[in-house]
Short mmCIF file of C-alpha atoms in Angstrom, two decimals:
data_model
loop_
_atom_site.label_atom_id
_atom_site.label_comp_id
_atom_site.label_asym_id
_atom_site.label_seq_id
_atom_site.Cartn_x
_atom_site.Cartn_y
_atom_site.Cartn_z
CA MET D 1 0.00 0.00 0.00
CA ARG D 2 2.85 2.37 0.83
CA LYS D 3 4.54 1.52 -2.40
CA ASN D 4 1.37 2.45 -4.25
CA LYS D 5 1.10 5.86 -2.44
CA GLY D 6 4.77 6.63 -3.17
CA SER D 7 4.42 5.84 -6.86
CA VAL D 8 1.25 7.98 -7.13
CA LEU D 9 3.02 10.90 -5.41
CA THR D 10 6.02 10.47 -7.72
CA LYS D 11 3.76 10.46 -10.77
CA ILE D 12 2.00 13.65 -9.57
CA ILE D 13 5.34 15.40 -9.02
CA ILE D 14 6.57 14.33 -12.46
CA ILE D 15 3.32 15.52 -14.07
CA LEU D 16 3.59 18.91 -12.25
CA ILE D 17 7.20 19.31 -13.40
CA LEU D 18 6.20 18.47 -16.98
CA VAL D 19 3.30 20.99 -16.86
CA ILE D 20 5.64 23.72 -15.54
CA VAL D 21 8.29 22.95 -18.18
CA ILE D 22 5.68 22.94 -20.97
CA ALA D 23 4.14 26.22 -19.68
CA LEU D 24 7.56 27.91 -19.56
CA GLY D 25 8.35 26.57 -23.03
CA ILE D 26 5.08 27.89 -24.46
CA ARG D 27 5.70 31.28 -22.82
CA TYR D 28 9.23 31.42 -24.26
CA VAL D 29 8.01 30.51 -27.77
CA TYR D 30 5.14 33.02 -27.50
CA ASN D 31 7.53 35.81 -26.49
CA GLN D 32 9.86 34.93 -29.36
CA ILE D 33 7.01 34.98 -31.85
CA SER D 34 5.34 38.12 -30.48
CA THR D 35 8.50 40.25 -30.17
CA PRO D 36 8.51 42.55 -33.20
CA ASP D 37 11.35 42.38 -35.67
CA THR D 38 13.39 45.52 -34.97
CA SER D 39 15.21 45.34 -38.31
CA ALA D 40 11.86 45.44 -40.16
CA ILE D 41 10.87 48.51 -38.15
CA GLN D 42 14.23 50.15 -38.80
CA GLU D 43 13.87 49.42 -42.53
CA SER D 44 10.38 50.95 -42.50
CA PHE D 45 12.03 54.31 -41.98
CA GLY D 46 13.46 53.67 -45.45
CA ASP D 47 15.79 56.08 -47.10
CA ILE D 48 14.43 59.01 -45.10
CA GLN D 49 17.52 60.66 -43.70
CA GLU D 50 15.78 63.63 -42.16
CA LEU D 51 12.18 63.87 -41.03
CA ALA D 52 10.87 67.43 -40.66
CA THR D 53 7.57 67.51 -38.79
CA GLU D 54 7.10 71.19 -38.01
CA GLN D 55 7.82 74.48 -39.72
CA TYR D 56 7.76 78.14 -38.76
CA GLU D 57 7.27 80.89 -41.32
CA TYR D 58 8.02 84.57 -40.86
CA THR D 59 8.45 87.87 -42.68
CA ILE D 60 10.90 90.56 -41.56
CA ALA D 61 11.18 94.24 -42.44
CA ASP D 62 13.99 95.96 -40.56
CA LYS D 63 15.85 99.25 -40.93
CA TYR D 64 19.62 99.46 -41.05
CA GLU D 65 21.49 102.71 -40.52
CA ASP D 66 25.20 103.45 -40.35
CA LYS D 67 27.12 106.72 -40.02
CA GLN D 68 30.84 107.24 -40.36
CA GLU D 69 32.58 108.30 -37.17
CA LEU D 70 35.81 110.11 -36.45
CA PHE D 71 37.14 109.90 -32.87
CA GLY D 72 33.70 108.74 -31.70
CA ILE D 73 31.92 111.70 -33.28
CA LYS D 74 29.39 111.01 -36.05
CA ILE D 75 30.23 112.82 -39.26
CA PRO D 76 27.26 114.61 -40.87
CA PHE D 77 26.10 113.59 -44.36
CA THR D 78 27.74 110.15 -44.12
CA THR D 79 24.60 108.17 -43.35
CA GLU D 80 23.97 104.91 -45.15
CA SER D 81 20.51 103.48 -44.56
CA PHE D 82 18.05 101.03 -46.02
CA VAL D 83 15.05 98.93 -45.13
CA ILE D 84 15.59 95.21 -45.60
CA LYS D 85 12.69 92.82 -46.22
CA PHE D 86 12.58 89.04 -46.62
CA SER D 87 10.57 85.97 -45.66
CA GLY D 88 11.86 82.74 -44.18
CA THR D 89 10.92 79.18 -43.34
CA ILE D 90 12.46 77.16 -40.51
CA LYS D 91 11.93 73.38 -40.54
CA ALA D 92 12.50 71.28 -37.42
CA GLY D 93 12.82 67.52 -37.06
CA VAL D 94 15.36 64.72 -36.60
CA ASN D 95 17.94 62.72 -38.48
CA LEU D 96 16.37 59.26 -38.81
CA GLU D 97 19.71 57.63 -39.68
CA LYS D 98 20.52 57.91 -35.96
CA ALA D 99 17.28 56.21 -34.84
CA LYS D 100 17.66 53.06 -32.70
CA VAL D 101 14.90 50.49 -32.31
CA THR D 102 14.70 47.99 -29.45
CA ALA D 103 11.94 45.51 -28.61
CA SER D 104 10.96 43.56 -25.54
CA GLY D 105 7.86 41.40 -25.69
CA LYS D 106 5.01 43.52 -27.02
CA HIS D 107 6.83 46.81 -26.46
CA VAL D 108 9.00 48.75 -28.91
CA THR D 109 11.22 51.68 -27.96
CA VAL D 110 12.42 54.03 -30.69
CA THR D 111 15.29 56.26 -29.57
CA LEU D 112 15.74 59.41 -31.65
CA PRO D 113 18.25 62.26 -31.47
CA GLN D 114 17.08 65.62 -30.13
CA VAL D 115 14.98 67.75 -32.47
CA THR D 116 17.05 70.31 -34.35
CA THR D 117 16.65 72.87 -37.11
CA LEU D 118 16.96 70.92 -40.35
CA SER D 119 16.74 73.90 -42.68
CA HIS D 120 16.34 77.65 -42.58
CA THR D 121 15.64 79.15 -45.99
CA THR D 122 14.85 82.70 -46.97
CA SER D 123 13.31 84.40 -49.94
CA LYS D 124 15.24 86.90 -52.01
CA VAL D 125 16.20 89.87 -49.88
CA THR D 126 14.61 93.16 -50.96
CA TYR D 127 16.16 96.51 -50.15
CA LEU D 128 13.81 99.48 -49.86
CA ASP D 129 14.45 103.16 -49.31
CA ARG D 130 18.18 102.76 -49.79
CA HIS D 131 20.39 105.83 -49.15
CA ALA D 132 24.13 105.93 -49.59
CA ASN D 133 26.63 108.66 -50.39
CA ILE D 134 30.15 109.12 -51.65
CA LEU D 135 31.62 109.33 -48.15
CA ASN D 136 29.83 106.15 -47.01
CA PRO D 137 29.12 103.90 -50.00
CA SER D 138 26.76 100.97 -49.68
CA ASN D 139 28.45 97.95 -48.13
CA PRO D 140 26.98 94.59 -49.27
CA GLN D 141 28.76 92.76 -46.45
CA SER D 142 26.93 94.78 -43.79
CA SER D 143 23.57 93.75 -45.29
CA THR D 144 24.63 90.07 -45.41
CA GLU D 145 25.64 90.24 -41.74
CA LEU D 146 22.32 91.92 -40.93
CA VAL D 147 20.36 89.15 -42.68
CA ASP D 148 22.33 86.50 -40.76
CA LYS D 149 21.67 88.24 -37.43
CA LEU D 150 17.97 88.59 -38.22
CA LYS D 151 17.72 84.91 -39.22
CA GLU D 152 19.43 83.84 -35.97
CA LYS D 153 17.11 86.07 -33.94
CA GLU D 154 14.03 84.67 -35.70
CA GLU D 155 15.19 81.08 -35.15
CA LYS D 156 15.57 81.70 -31.41
CA ARG D 157 12.08 83.24 -31.38
CA ALA D 158 10.63 80.18 -33.18
CA ILE D 159 12.22 77.79 -30.66
CA LYS D 160 10.94 79.90 -27.76
CA LYS D 161 7.42 79.78 -29.29
CA GLY D 162 7.55 75.95 -29.20
CA LEU D 163 8.83 74.92 -32.64
CA TYR D 164 10.88 72.03 -31.22
CA THR D 165 8.17 70.95 -28.76
CA LYS D 166 5.56 70.76 -31.53
CA ALA D 167 8.01 68.86 -33.75
CA GLU D 168 8.60 66.29 -30.96
CA LYS D 169 4.87 65.69 -30.50
CA LYS D 170 4.33 65.18 -34.22
CA LEU D 171 7.37 62.89 -34.41
CA GLU D 172 5.98 60.71 -31.60
CA SER D 173 2.72 60.39 -33.52
CA VAL D 174 4.36 59.67 -36.91
CA ILE D 175 6.85 57.13 -35.51
CA THR D 176 4.17 55.36 -33.42
CA GLU D 177 1.92 55.06 -36.48
CA ASP D 178 4.78 53.73 -38.61
CA VAL D 179 5.82 51.11 -36.01
CA LYS D 180 2.23 49.90 -35.60
CA LYS D 181 1.89 49.51 -39.38
CA VAL D 182 4.92 47.21 -39.40
CA ALA D 183 4.57 45.39 -36.06
CA GLY D 184 0.81 45.45 -35.45
CA ASP D 185 -1.71 47.55 -33.58
CA ASP D 186 -1.31 45.56 -30.36
CA ILE D 187 2.31 46.72 -29.93
CA GLY D 188 3.12 49.37 -27.33
CA VAL D 189 5.39 52.09 -28.72
CA LYS D 190 7.57 54.50 -26.76
CA VAL D 191 9.52 57.29 -28.47
CA VAL D 192 12.52 58.66 -26.56
CA PHE D 193 14.61 61.71 -27.53
CA GLN D 194 18.28 61.72 -26.53
#
C-alpha cells in the first residue's frame, strides 16, 4: 500500500514538473514569436535621412542705418541706410539615420536624437528706401551680416514659441503610427529623444 502511495506521489510530481516545463516553453516561444522584428521597423524608416515635422514661417522688415565716425563723433552727411525685407521658413525635425529600435515582448522603444533645425531658408532679400553717399558707400557685407543676425534672432524666437516641442509631439505620432503599421496595432510604442 505504501509503495502504491509513493508511486502515485512520484507520478503527480513528475506531471507537475512536466506541466511547468511545458508552460515555460510555451511562454518562451510566444515571447519569441510576439517580439517585433526591430530590423523590419528600422527598414520601414526607409531612405528618409531627415524627417521634418514642423515648420515656422516669418516675414521681416527691418531698418539698417550706419554713419561714419571720427574719434567717436558722427560725421554729418555720411549716413547709409536702407530697409531690408525678406521671408523665411524654418523646418524642425530629426535625423532618422541615428534612430535606434529595441523591442521587448510587445513593447518597442524608438530612440531618436534631439529635435534640431533641419533647414532655414529665406526668400530673395529686398532693399527698400536705400540711401548711400560718396563718403559712405553701400556695403553689401553689412547687409549680409544683418540678414544672418535677423535669421538667428528669428530662429531663437521660433524655438521659444515651441517649434521644437511641436516637432517632438508630431514625431511621436508619426513614428508610433509607422511602427504599428509594421509590427501590429497591439504593440506598445515609446519614443525617446536623446
